[in-house]
mmCIF file of C-alpha atoms and ligand atoms in Angstrom:
data_model
loop_
_atom_site.group_PDB
_atom_site.id
_atom_site.type_symbol
_atom_site.label_atom_id
_atom_site.label_comp_id
_atom_site.label_asym_id
_atom_site.label_seq_id
_atom_site.Cartn_x
_atom_site.Cartn_y
_atom_site.Cartn_z
ATOM 1 C CA MET A 19 8.006 -26.749 -123.753
ATOM 2 C CA PHE A 20 9.298 -23.790 -121.717
ATOM 3 C CA ASP A 21 8.915 -23.420 -117.928
ATOM 4 C CA ARG A 22 5.811 -21.315 -117.608
ATOM 5 C CA ARG A 23 6.145 -20.520 -113.901
ATOM 6 C CA PRO A 24 8.285 -17.337 -114.061
ATOM 7 C CA VAL A 25 6.199 -15.852 -116.882
ATOM 8 C CA LEU A 26 2.961 -16.864 -115.190
ATOM 9 C CA THR A 27 3.981 -15.410 -111.822
ATOM 10 C CA THR A 28 4.447 -11.984 -113.402
ATOM 11 C CA LEU A 29 1.434 -12.202 -115.721
ATOM 12 C CA LEU A 30 -0.965 -13.229 -112.942
ATOM 13 C CA GLN A 31 -0.058 -10.077 -111.027
ATOM 14 C CA ALA A 32 -0.079 -7.762 -114.049
ATOM 15 C CA ALA A 33 -3.541 -8.864 -115.240
ATOM 16 C CA THR A 34 -5.239 -6.660 -112.658
ATOM 17 C CA ALA A 35 -2.941 -3.670 -113.223
ATOM 18 C CA GLY A 36 -3.794 -0.846 -115.589
ATOM 19 C CA ARG A 37 -3.755 -1.430 -119.345
ATOM 20 C CA ASP A 38 -0.400 0.365 -119.858
ATOM 21 C CA LEU A 39 1.337 -1.750 -117.245
ATOM 22 C CA LEU A 40 -0.148 -4.946 -118.664
ATOM 23 C CA ASP A 41 0.993 -4.008 -122.205
ATOM 24 C CA ASP A 42 4.495 -3.275 -120.905
ATOM 25 C CA THR A 43 4.555 -6.605 -119.093
ATOM 26 C CA ILE A 44 3.502 -8.517 -122.197
ATOM 27 C CA ARG A 45 6.283 -6.766 -124.159
ATOM 28 C CA LYS A 46 8.835 -7.771 -121.522
ATOM 29 C CA LEU A 47 7.647 -11.339 -121.235
ATOM 30 C CA THR A 48 7.298 -11.467 -125.053
ATOM 31 C CA PRO A 49 3.952 -11.869 -126.848
ATOM 32 C CA ALA A 50 4.967 -15.398 -127.919
ATOM 33 C CA ALA A 51 5.401 -16.595 -124.316
ATOM 34 C CA VAL A 52 2.142 -14.962 -123.245
ATOM 35 C CA THR A 53 0.290 -16.424 -126.234
ATOM 36 C CA GLU A 54 1.502 -19.908 -125.289
ATOM 37 C CA ILE A 55 0.004 -19.448 -121.812
ATOM 38 C CA VAL A 56 -3.313 -18.191 -123.226
ATOM 39 C CA LEU A 57 -3.518 -21.194 -125.556
ATOM 40 C CA ALA A 58 -2.677 -23.611 -122.738
ATOM 41 C CA GLU A 59 -5.626 -22.193 -120.740
ATOM 42 C CA ILE A 60 -7.977 -22.581 -123.709
ATOM 43 C CA GLY A 61 -6.858 -26.162 -124.259
ATOM 44 C CA LYS A 62 -8.453 -28.346 -126.923
ATOM 45 C CA VAL A 63 -11.437 -26.862 -128.774
ATOM 46 C CA GLU A 64 -13.551 -29.372 -130.700
ATOM 47 C CA HIS A 65 -14.987 -26.768 -133.144
ATOM 48 C CA ASP A 66 -13.915 -25.386 -136.474
ATOM 49 C CA VAL A 67 -12.869 -21.951 -135.234
ATOM 50 C CA ARG A 68 -9.819 -19.730 -135.610
ATOM 51 C CA LEU A 69 -8.532 -17.417 -132.927
ATOM 52 C CA ASP A 70 -6.603 -14.316 -134.012
ATOM 53 C CA LEU A 71 -4.668 -12.570 -131.231
ATOM 54 C CA HIS A 72 -3.192 -9.156 -131.905
ATOM 55 C CA PHE A 73 -0.627 -7.118 -130.028
ATOM 56 C CA ASP A 74 1.416 -4.051 -131.042
ATOM 57 C CA GLY A 75 0.152 -4.306 -134.645
ATOM 58 C CA GLU A 76 1.069 -7.973 -135.086
ATOM 59 C CA THR A 77 -1.613 -10.659 -135.462
ATOM 60 C CA THR A 78 -1.100 -14.396 -134.989
ATOM 61 C CA SER A 79 -3.655 -17.111 -135.848
ATOM 62 C CA HIS A 80 -4.383 -20.145 -133.627
ATOM 63 C CA LEU A 81 -6.683 -23.178 -133.140
ATOM 64 C CA GLN A 82 -8.095 -24.178 -136.564
ATOM 65 C CA THR A 83 -6.098 -21.721 -138.681
ATOM 66 C CA ALA A 84 -8.003 -22.587 -141.892
ATOM 67 C CA ALA A 85 -11.442 -22.020 -140.355
ATOM 68 C CA GLU A 86 -13.747 -19.349 -141.763
ATOM 69 C CA LEU A 87 -15.221 -18.569 -138.335
ATOM 70 C CA VAL A 88 -12.738 -16.157 -136.775
ATOM 71 C CA ILE A 89 -12.607 -14.689 -133.262
ATOM 72 C CA THR A 90 -10.345 -11.671 -133.015
ATOM 73 C CA LEU A 91 -9.129 -10.364 -129.694
ATOM 74 C CA SER A 92 -6.198 -8.352 -128.365
ATOM 75 C CA LEU A 93 -3.694 -10.479 -126.447
ATOM 76 C CA ALA A 94 -4.012 -8.123 -123.465
ATOM 77 C CA ASP A 95 -7.816 -8.640 -123.377
ATOM 78 C CA ALA A 96 -7.338 -12.409 -123.459
ATOM 79 C CA VAL A 97 -5.055 -12.116 -120.393
ATOM 80 C CA ARG A 98 -7.497 -9.792 -118.590
ATOM 81 C CA GLY A 99 -10.342 -12.239 -119.226
ATOM 82 C CA LEU A 100 -8.344 -15.147 -117.843
ATOM 83 C CA TYR A 101 -6.648 -13.573 -114.846
ATOM 84 C CA GLY A 102 -8.218 -10.143 -114.352
ATOM 85 C CA THR A 103 -11.346 -9.131 -112.468
ATOM 86 C CA ASP A 104 -13.233 -7.167 -115.149
ATOM 87 C CA GLU A 105 -16.877 -8.050 -115.751
ATOM 88 C CA ARG A 106 -16.575 -7.233 -119.447
ATOM 89 C CA PRO A 107 -12.930 -7.892 -120.233
ATOM 90 C CA TRP A 108 -13.009 -7.905 -124.066
ATOM 91 C CA PRO A 109 -13.509 -4.436 -125.574
ATOM 92 C CA SER A 110 -11.465 -5.618 -128.579
ATOM 93 C CA LEU A 111 -13.604 -8.682 -129.320
ATOM 94 C CA ALA A 112 -14.817 -9.177 -132.897
ATOM 95 C CA VAL A 113 -16.314 -12.286 -134.533
ATOM 96 C CA ARG A 114 -16.375 -12.900 -138.293
ATOM 97 C CA THR A 115 -18.808 -15.626 -139.293
ATOM 98 C CA PRO A 116 -18.458 -17.708 -142.483
ATOM 99 C CA ALA A 117 -20.413 -16.448 -145.541
ATOM 100 C CA ASP A 118 -23.564 -18.546 -145.808
ATOM 101 C CA GLU A 119 -25.661 -17.694 -148.858
ATOM 102 C CA ASP A 120 -27.679 -20.897 -148.799
ATOM 103 C CA THR A 121 -31.077 -19.914 -147.398
ATOM 104 C CA THR A 122 -33.066 -22.587 -149.263
ATOM 105 C CA ASP A 123 -33.672 -24.476 -146.023
ATOM 106 C CA PRO A 124 -34.190 -21.950 -143.155
ATOM 107 C CA ARG A 125 -34.142 -24.662 -140.514
ATOM 108 C CA ALA A 126 -30.709 -25.851 -141.697
ATOM 109 C CA TRP A 127 -29.538 -22.203 -141.852
ATOM 110 C CA PHE A 128 -30.555 -21.623 -138.202
ATOM 111 C CA GLY A 129 -28.893 -24.911 -137.253
ATOM 112 C CA ARG A 130 -25.620 -23.677 -138.787
ATOM 113 C CA ARG A 131 -25.909 -20.357 -136.896
ATOM 114 C CA HIS A 132 -26.442 -22.261 -133.647
ATOM 115 C CA GLY A 133 -23.260 -24.217 -134.358
ATOM 116 C CA ILE A 134 -21.420 -20.903 -134.750
ATOM 117 C CA GLY A 135 -22.729 -19.748 -131.338
ATOM 118 C CA GLN A 136 -21.531 -22.959 -129.722
ATOM 119 C CA ALA A 137 -18.069 -22.637 -131.246
ATOM 120 C CA VAL A 138 -17.654 -19.014 -130.146
ATOM 121 C CA ASP A 139 -18.913 -19.848 -126.686
ATOM 122 C CA ALA A 140 -16.470 -22.769 -126.358
ATOM 123 C CA VAL A 141 -13.539 -20.375 -126.882
ATOM 124 C CA LEU A 142 -14.897 -17.465 -124.819
ATOM 125 C CA SER A 143 -15.928 -19.606 -121.851
ATOM 126 C CA ALA A 144 -12.424 -21.105 -121.846
ATOM 127 C CA LEU A 145 -11.122 -17.509 -121.736
ATOM 128 C CA LYS A 146 -13.391 -16.629 -118.800
ATOM 129 C CA PRO A 147 -14.601 -19.796 -117.055
ATOM 130 C CA ALA A 148 -17.719 -19.457 -114.912
ATOM 131 C CA GLU A 149 -17.136 -19.730 -111.148
ATOM 132 C CA ALA A 150 -18.234 -23.175 -110.025
ATOM 133 C CA ASP A 151 -18.976 -24.577 -106.621
ATOM 134 C CA LEU A 152 -15.989 -26.464 -105.119
ATOM 135 C CA GLY A 153 -18.043 -29.606 -104.389
ATOM 136 C CA SER A 154 -19.165 -29.812 -108.024
ATOM 137 C CA LEU A 155 -15.583 -29.218 -109.203
ATOM 138 C CA SER A 156 -14.353 -31.987 -106.886
ATOM 139 C CA VAL A 157 -16.820 -34.484 -108.316
ATOM 140 C CA ALA A 158 -16.318 -33.398 -111.932
ATOM 141 C CA LEU A 159 -12.534 -33.389 -111.781
ATOM 142 C CA GLY A 160 -12.049 -36.597 -109.785
ATOM 143 C CA SER A 161 -11.027 -35.573 -106.257
ATOM 144 C CA ASP A 162 -12.393 -37.407 -103.210
ATOM 145 C CA LYS A 163 -12.780 -34.173 -101.212
ATOM 146 C CA TRP A 164 -16.572 -34.121 -101.638
ATOM 147 C CA GLY A 165 -19.133 -36.915 -101.656
ATOM 148 C CA ASP A 166 -16.753 -39.752 -102.410
ATOM 149 C CA LEU A 167 -15.014 -40.443 -99.110
ATOM 150 C CA HIS A 168 -15.069 -37.013 -97.476
ATOM 151 C CA TRP A 169 -17.207 -33.912 -97.041
ATOM 152 C CA TYR A 170 -14.419 -31.320 -96.993
ATOM 153 C CA THR A 171 -15.233 -28.822 -99.720
ATOM 154 C CA GLN A 172 -17.864 -26.986 -97.630
ATOM 155 C CA HIS A 173 -15.059 -26.163 -95.129
ATOM 156 C CA TYR A 174 -12.594 -25.229 -97.873
ATOM 157 C CA GLU A 175 -15.200 -22.856 -99.394
ATOM 158 C CA ARG A 176 -15.551 -21.088 -96.083
ATOM 159 C CA HIS A 177 -11.843 -20.662 -95.390
ATOM 160 C CA PHE A 178 -10.644 -20.048 -98.964
ATOM 161 C CA ALA A 179 -13.360 -17.595 -100.126
ATOM 162 C CA ARG A 180 -11.244 -14.511 -99.397
ATOM 163 C CA LEU A 181 -8.357 -15.954 -101.493
ATOM 164 C CA ARG A 182 -10.371 -17.137 -104.499
ATOM 165 C CA THR A 183 -9.556 -14.261 -106.841
ATOM 166 C CA GLU A 184 -6.009 -13.663 -105.527
ATOM 167 C CA PRO A 185 -2.869 -14.822 -107.341
ATOM 168 C CA VAL A 186 -2.280 -17.557 -104.767
ATOM 169 C CA ARG A 187 0.531 -20.083 -104.667
ATOM 170 C CA LEU A 188 -0.723 -23.447 -103.405
ATOM 171 C CA LEU A 189 1.089 -26.669 -102.488
ATOM 172 C CA GLU A 190 -0.754 -29.929 -101.908
ATOM 173 C CA ILE A 191 1.051 -32.951 -100.454
ATOM 174 C CA GLY A 192 -0.499 -36.017 -102.089
ATOM 175 C CA ILE A 193 -1.466 -35.898 -105.765
ATOM 176 C CA GLY A 194 -3.486 -39.170 -105.674
ATOM 177 C CA GLY A 195 -3.300 -42.446 -107.552
ATOM 178 C CA TYR A 196 -0.621 -43.861 -105.204
ATOM 179 C CA ASP A 197 2.051 -45.851 -107.117
ATOM 180 C CA ASP A 198 0.444 -45.397 -110.547
ATOM 181 C CA PRO A 199 2.231 -42.465 -112.260
ATOM 182 C CA ASP A 200 -0.702 -41.911 -114.635
ATOM 183 C CA ARG A 201 -3.424 -41.720 -111.990
ATOM 184 C CA GLY A 202 -4.353 -38.887 -109.615
ATOM 185 C CA GLY A 203 -4.393 -35.131 -109.993
ATOM 186 C CA GLY A 204 -8.095 -34.633 -109.323
ATOM 187 C CA SER A 205 -7.572 -32.114 -106.560
ATOM 188 C CA LEU A 206 -4.795 -30.243 -108.449
ATOM 189 C CA ARG A 207 -7.193 -29.773 -111.381
ATOM 190 C CA MET A 208 -9.884 -28.700 -108.924
ATOM 191 C CA TRP A 209 -7.623 -26.065 -107.272
ATOM 192 C CA GLN A 210 -6.464 -24.825 -110.671
ATOM 193 C CA ARG A 211 -10.096 -24.218 -111.628
ATOM 194 C CA TYR A 212 -11.145 -22.781 -108.243
ATOM 195 C CA PHE A 213 -8.168 -20.392 -107.996
ATOM 196 C CA ARG A 214 -8.224 -19.071 -111.559
ATOM 197 C CA ARG A 215 -5.181 -16.889 -110.730
ATOM 198 C CA GLY A 216 -3.453 -19.596 -108.726
ATOM 199 C CA LEU A 217 -0.195 -21.473 -109.244
ATOM 200 C CA VAL A 218 -0.847 -25.048 -108.132
ATOM 201 C CA HIS A 219 1.941 -27.382 -106.960
ATOM 202 C CA GLY A 220 1.491 -31.056 -106.159
ATOM 203 C CA LEU A 221 3.980 -33.217 -104.232
ATOM 204 C CA ASP A 222 3.872 -36.998 -104.321
ATOM 205 C CA ILE A 223 6.280 -39.798 -103.478
ATOM 206 C CA THR A 224 5.475 -41.290 -106.903
ATOM 207 C CA PRO A 225 6.426 -39.279 -109.999
ATOM 208 C CA LYS A 226 3.217 -38.043 -111.634
ATOM 209 C CA THR A 227 2.242 -36.985 -115.113
ATOM 210 C CA VAL A 228 -0.578 -34.523 -114.250
ATOM 211 C CA THR A 229 -0.451 -31.487 -116.523
ATOM 212 C CA GLY A 230 -2.317 -28.189 -116.622
ATOM 213 C CA PRO A 231 -1.509 -24.589 -117.561
ATOM 214 C CA ARG A 232 -0.855 -23.666 -113.925
ATOM 215 C CA ILE A 233 0.031 -27.055 -112.427
ATOM 216 C CA THR A 234 3.541 -28.147 -111.394
ATOM 217 C CA THR A 235 4.244 -31.624 -109.988
ATOM 218 C CA ILE A 236 7.175 -32.485 -107.768
ATOM 219 C CA GLN A 237 8.368 -35.926 -106.678
ATOM 220 C CA GLY A 238 9.506 -36.259 -103.069
ATOM 221 C CA ASP A 239 8.896 -37.665 -99.611
ATOM 222 C CA GLN A 240 6.906 -35.671 -97.104
ATOM 223 C CA SER A 241 8.873 -37.243 -94.235
ATOM 224 C CA ASP A 242 12.141 -35.665 -95.506
ATOM 225 C CA ALA A 243 12.337 -32.346 -93.685
ATOM 226 C CA GLU A 244 15.456 -31.088 -95.506
ATOM 227 C CA PHE A 245 13.904 -31.736 -98.888
ATOM 228 C CA LEU A 246 10.692 -29.924 -97.836
ATOM 229 C CA ASP A 247 12.670 -26.939 -96.631
ATOM 230 C CA ARG A 248 14.500 -26.729 -100.000
ATOM 231 C CA LEU A 249 11.190 -27.030 -101.816
ATOM 232 C CA GLY A 250 9.765 -24.194 -99.738
ATOM 233 C CA ARG A 251 12.739 -21.951 -100.490
ATOM 234 C CA GLU A 252 12.576 -22.703 -104.209
ATOM 235 C CA LEU A 253 8.821 -22.564 -104.860
ATOM 236 C CA GLY A 254 7.357 -20.697 -101.864
ATOM 237 C CA PRO A 255 6.263 -18.743 -100.014
ATOM 238 C CA PHE A 256 2.848 -20.409 -100.292
ATOM 239 C CA ASP A 257 -0.540 -18.906 -99.487
ATOM 240 C CA VAL A 258 -1.970 -22.351 -98.960
ATOM 241 C CA ILE A 259 -0.418 -25.722 -98.040
ATOM 242 C CA ILE A 260 -2.626 -28.836 -97.818
ATOM 243 C CA ASP A 261 -1.420 -32.123 -96.337
ATOM 244 C CA ASP A 262 -3.331 -34.932 -98.048
ATOM 245 C CA GLY A 263 -0.378 -37.325 -98.276
ATOM 246 C CA SER A 264 0.405 -40.478 -96.306
ATOM 247 C CA HIS A 265 -1.621 -39.397 -93.196
ATOM 248 C CA LEU A 266 0.921 -41.194 -90.996
ATOM 249 C CA ASN A 267 1.134 -39.256 -87.744
ATOM 250 C CA ASP A 268 4.899 -38.713 -87.748
ATOM 251 C CA HIS A 269 4.857 -37.610 -91.424
ATOM 252 C CA VAL A 270 2.121 -35.051 -90.737
ATOM 253 C CA GLN A 271 4.185 -33.498 -87.931
ATOM 254 C CA ILE A 272 7.509 -33.487 -89.841
ATOM 255 C CA SER A 273 5.836 -31.857 -92.837
ATOM 256 C CA PHE A 274 4.097 -29.212 -90.741
ATOM 257 C CA HIS A 275 7.278 -28.115 -88.941
ATOM 258 C CA ALA A 276 9.333 -28.104 -92.174
ATOM 259 C CA LEU A 277 6.746 -26.281 -94.317
ATOM 260 C CA PHE A 278 4.883 -23.924 -91.964
ATOM 261 C CA PRO A 279 7.752 -21.385 -92.109
ATOM 262 C CA HIS A 280 7.140 -21.284 -95.887
ATOM 263 C CA VAL A 281 3.500 -20.198 -95.520
ATOM 264 C CA ARG A 282 2.939 -16.501 -96.131
ATOM 265 C CA PRO A 283 1.483 -14.431 -93.277
ATOM 266 C CA GLY A 284 -2.282 -14.471 -93.831
ATOM 267 C CA GLY A 285 -2.013 -17.913 -95.422
ATOM 268 C CA LEU A 286 -3.362 -21.300 -94.321
ATOM 269 C CA TYR A 287 -1.914 -24.746 -93.579
ATOM 270 C CA VAL A 288 -4.555 -27.454 -93.860
ATOM 271 C CA VAL A 289 -4.309 -31.013 -92.539
ATOM 272 C CA GLU A 290 -6.790 -33.582 -93.870
ATOM 273 C CA ASP A 291 -7.792 -37.049 -92.664
ATOM 274 C CA LEU A 292 -7.101 -36.443 -88.966
ATOM 275 C CA GLN A 293 -8.981 -39.653 -88.146
ATOM 276 C CA THR A 294 -5.593 -41.409 -88.348
ATOM 277 C CA ALA A 295 -4.604 -39.576 -85.114
ATOM 278 C CA TYR A 296 -6.966 -42.001 -83.319
ATOM 279 C CA TRP A 297 -5.780 -45.140 -85.146
ATOM 280 C CA PRO A 298 -2.765 -46.947 -83.582
ATOM 281 C CA ARG A 299 -1.801 -48.699 -86.866
ATOM 282 C CA TRP A 300 -1.241 -45.235 -88.403
ATOM 283 C CA GLY A 301 0.835 -43.968 -85.445
ATOM 284 C CA GLY A 302 -2.183 -42.540 -83.640
ATOM 285 C CA HIS A 303 -3.807 -43.246 -80.246
ATOM 286 C CA PRO A 304 -7.526 -43.376 -79.229
ATOM 287 C CA SER A 305 -6.922 -40.322 -77.026
ATOM 288 C CA ALA A 306 -5.084 -38.497 -79.860
ATOM 289 C CA ALA A 307 -2.571 -37.404 -77.255
ATOM 290 C CA ASP A 308 0.986 -36.006 -77.600
ATOM 291 C CA GLY A 309 2.923 -37.623 -80.425
ATOM 292 C CA THR A 310 -0.109 -37.757 -82.729
ATOM 293 C CA SER A 311 -1.019 -35.224 -85.404
ATOM 294 C CA MET A 312 -4.091 -34.128 -83.405
ATOM 295 C CA GLY A 313 -1.887 -33.896 -80.303
ATOM 296 C CA MET A 314 0.357 -31.466 -82.193
ATOM 297 C CA LEU A 315 -2.604 -29.364 -83.374
ATOM 298 C CA LYS A 316 -4.211 -29.335 -79.932
ATOM 299 C CA SER A 317 -0.962 -28.028 -78.465
ATOM 300 C CA PHE A 318 -1.197 -25.102 -80.909
ATOM 301 C CA VAL A 319 -4.515 -24.119 -79.319
ATOM 302 C CA ASP A 320 -2.712 -23.562 -76.026
ATOM 303 C CA GLY A 321 0.043 -21.841 -77.985
ATOM 304 C CA LEU A 322 -2.457 -19.149 -78.975
ATOM 305 C CA ASN A 323 -2.582 -18.183 -75.307
ATOM 306 C CA GLN A 324 1.099 -18.744 -74.585
ATOM 307 C CA ALA A 325 1.567 -15.204 -73.260
ATOM 308 C CA GLU A 326 -0.694 -16.008 -70.304
ATOM 309 C CA VAL A 327 1.456 -18.786 -68.922
ATOM 310 C CA ARG A 328 4.931 -17.315 -69.017
ATOM 311 C CA ASP A 329 6.621 -13.916 -68.973
ATOM 312 C CA PRO A 330 3.825 -11.726 -70.420
ATOM 313 C CA ARG A 331 6.304 -10.089 -72.760
ATOM 314 C CA GLY A 332 8.074 -13.378 -73.573
ATOM 315 C CA GLU A 333 8.478 -14.363 -77.202
ATOM 316 C CA GLY A 334 7.338 -17.990 -77.260
ATOM 317 C CA SER A 335 8.279 -20.547 -79.902
ATOM 318 C CA TYR A 336 8.102 -19.988 -83.687
ATOM 319 C CA VAL A 337 4.696 -21.664 -84.026
ATOM 320 C CA GLU A 338 3.348 -19.893 -80.905
ATOM 321 C CA ARG A 339 4.359 -16.547 -82.396
ATOM 322 C CA ASN A 340 3.063 -17.286 -85.882
ATOM 323 C CA ILE A 341 -0.282 -19.054 -85.501
ATOM 324 C CA SER A 342 -3.149 -16.612 -85.237
ATOM 325 C CA GLY A 343 -6.077 -19.045 -85.409
ATOM 326 C CA ILE A 344 -7.072 -22.698 -85.797
ATOM 327 C CA SER A 345 -10.367 -24.186 -86.961
ATOM 328 C CA PHE A 346 -11.296 -27.841 -86.469
ATOM 329 C CA HIS A 347 -13.986 -29.682 -88.409
ATOM 330 C CA HIS A 348 -14.602 -33.413 -88.715
ATOM 331 C CA ASN A 349 -11.196 -34.883 -89.710
ATOM 332 C CA ILE A 350 -9.771 -31.632 -91.073
ATOM 333 C CA ALA A 351 -8.062 -28.591 -89.493
ATOM 334 C CA PHE A 352 -7.135 -25.162 -90.848
ATOM 335 C CA VAL A 353 -4.155 -23.409 -89.228
ATOM 336 C CA GLU A 354 -3.988 -19.665 -89.919
ATOM 337 C CA LYS A 355 -0.563 -18.021 -90.150
ATOM 338 C CA GLY A 356 -0.321 -14.589 -88.595
ATOM 339 C CA LEU A 357 1.446 -12.758 -85.842
ATOM 340 C CA ASN A 358 0.380 -13.842 -82.372
ATOM 341 C CA ALA A 359 2.181 -11.137 -80.419
ATOM 342 C CA GLU A 360 -0.358 -9.747 -78.036
ATOM 343 C CA GLU A 361 0.898 -9.331 -74.479
ATOM 344 C CA GLY A 362 -0.431 -11.512 -71.652
ATOM 345 C CA GLY A 363 -2.298 -10.241 -68.617
ATOM 346 C CA PRO A 364 -0.137 -8.348 -66.095
ATOM 347 C CA GLU A 365 1.561 -10.208 -63.267
ATOM 348 C CA PHE A 366 -0.510 -8.638 -60.475
ATOM 349 C CA LEU A 367 -3.804 -9.878 -61.971
ATOM 350 C CA ARG A 368 -2.530 -13.459 -62.179
ATOM 351 C CA THR A 369 -2.002 -13.542 -58.412
ATOM 352 C CA LEU A 370 -4.994 -11.397 -57.374
ATOM 353 C CA PHE A 371 -6.896 -14.377 -55.963
HETATM 354 C C1 SAM B 2 -5.270 -39.531 -100.687
HETATM 355 S S1 SAM B 2 -4.104 -39.480 -101.982
HETATM 356 C C2 SAM B 2 -4.197 -37.785 -102.470
HETATM 357 C C3 SAM B 2 -5.508 -37.416 -103.122
HETATM 358 C C4 SAM B 2 -5.561 -36.049 -103.771
HETATM 359 N N1 SAM B 2 -5.037 -35.013 -102.921
HETATM 360 C C5 SAM B 2 -7.009 -35.686 -104.129
HETATM 361 O O1 SAM B 2 -7.726 -35.066 -103.324
HETATM 362 O O2 SAM B 2 -7.406 -36.001 -105.269
HETATM 363 C C6 SAM B 2 -2.570 -39.599 -101.146
HETATM 364 C C7 SAM B 2 -1.312 -39.506 -102.009
HETATM 365 O O3 SAM B 2 -0.207 -39.311 -101.111
HETATM 366 C C8 SAM B 2 0.919 -39.941 -101.676
HETATM 367 N N2 SAM B 2 1.943 -40.206 -100.609
HETATM 368 C C9 SAM B 2 1.954 -41.283 -99.765
HETATM 369 N N3 SAM B 2 3.043 -41.212 -98.955
HETATM 370 C C10 SAM B 2 3.717 -40.064 -99.297
HETATM 371 C C11 SAM B 2 4.923 -39.447 -98.855
HETATM 372 N N4 SAM B 2 5.665 -39.976 -97.865
HETATM 373 N N5 SAM B 2 5.324 -38.279 -99.431
HETATM 374 C C12 SAM B 2 4.571 -37.728 -100.438
HETATM 375 N N6 SAM B 2 3.413 -38.274 -100.908
HETATM 376 C C13 SAM B 2 2.998 -39.435 -100.359
HETATM 377 C C14 SAM B 2 0.374 -41.205 -102.299
HETATM 378 O O4 SAM B 2 1.262 -41.676 -103.346
HETATM 379 C C15 SAM B 2 -0.998 -40.778 -102.817
HETATM 380 O O5 SAM B 2 -0.967 -40.478 -104.199
#
């Protein structure tokens, strides 16, 4: 199998461009590579149906190639359905149903027609999946971010809504399943579905076998700052980074400082399970003071106003200059990356009283 990332990165952007630009992009990437991506998104279809994709006068047949029920579509329309924003993305769609002369039993005839509808719908809804609520996706795809152990998806919905239809690049530390290579991946599948134009990367200390058309897994240790910096240079910049890994307080801080520079301006760095900041066995303290993950995040709140406590035109540290907002909810925080460069109040006002 070929590495889909470079082709996907270009295709995800081109899907919302004009038709000429998308056609040119498909030519450059090659119709075969683009077709492989489309078929990976459709996945397994349990119906007797053939899919014919055409581009530049060439047609290729897929799924059940001997089936009499045939869906025909241009390759460009398939891409626009998957990654574009059109309401009606398939002007080229045509369906040819199998000849069915047997009308001796009308009930059976209607039953067969219904089966045709289900088969066509299975393919088309894979080509343009309905937008689902993140909590339902979490439960359906096996993440514990809603209803299982945590109640996080309501907060994710609020902070991620503006990014949902963007071609985001996401990294989550902690794939799930701990030392079992075949377990985990619930949240990666959930993000892949939520961000239908997103490239989803998962990092875990255990090698993992999670697959998906837009999922990449990486093995590594979140307490290794040099490794994280290399990862950021190779696969970033990221629009979203989520730390749902070991939740040890020193790991959370090492990862933040190594990876925050690899978040794109306007992006978000999320830290989950902050309860461990209050638990001594996890490197926390009941006051969640300096040295804990919450201590680090609380210091960023003062960093937002750093210009008020030193030279009003002073620069401040990297995080002070690049955090533009922080939101705290129960056990989870969202750090917004953006320029924090406003000047502080003038010197005379500080000493007025
Ligand atoms: C809570 S699970 C992740 C759950 C997943 N994000 C979800 O919502 O479905 C935590 C994962 O972090 C991984 N982990 C633990 N220590 C780590 C480390 N030092 N570096 C990277 N991953 C680590 C574990 O192997 C485990 O699979």
